[in-house]
Amino acid sequence: MHVEVYQAKADFFRTLGHPARIRVLELLQGGPLPVRDLLAQIDIEASSLSQQLAVLRRAGIVSAIREGSTVVYTLATPELADLLGAARRILTDMLADQGELLAELRAEVT
């Protein structure tokens, strides 16, 4: 692989590296949503949501379609839902391992 490929992968994951962006992607797994619905389910200011959506749109991670005065967002590819599911499984396993370690540490104290 060339350095450019690694850089592209790093840029992709960096784009995902914001909690609001992850929340948007999780919400869009259920299907297209208008901005007003995203805003109602994410606890951030409208201007901040707009900025985060613009980052995702520029990266090609989400698509936006105007329907009258409403802008509706959707995942650019269904594989993004697979990626989010894989991340959830990995984190669940990691946290389970940490829980076991915490239980062992607590048992040592008693």
Coordinates of C-alpha atoms in Angstrom, one line a residue, residues 16 18 20-21 23 29-30 38 42-43 51-52 68 75 77 90 101:
L16 CA -15.7 10.1 12.3
H18 CA -16.6 13.6 16.8
A20 CA -22.1 14.5 17.2
R21 CA -21.0 13.0 13.9
R23 CA -24.7 10.2 16.7
Q29 CA -29.0 3.9 10.2
G30 CA -32.7 3.8 10.5
L38 CA -31.7 15.1 13.7
I42 CA -29.1 15.4 19.2
D43 CA -28.4 17.8 22.1
Q51 CA -21.2 22.3 10.8
Q52 CA -21.0 18.6 11.6
G68 CA -38.9 21.7 -0.8
L75 CA -25.9 7.5 4.8
T77 CA -23.5 3.8 1.7
I90 CA -15.5 -4.1 19.6
L101 CA -10.5 -6.6 35.5

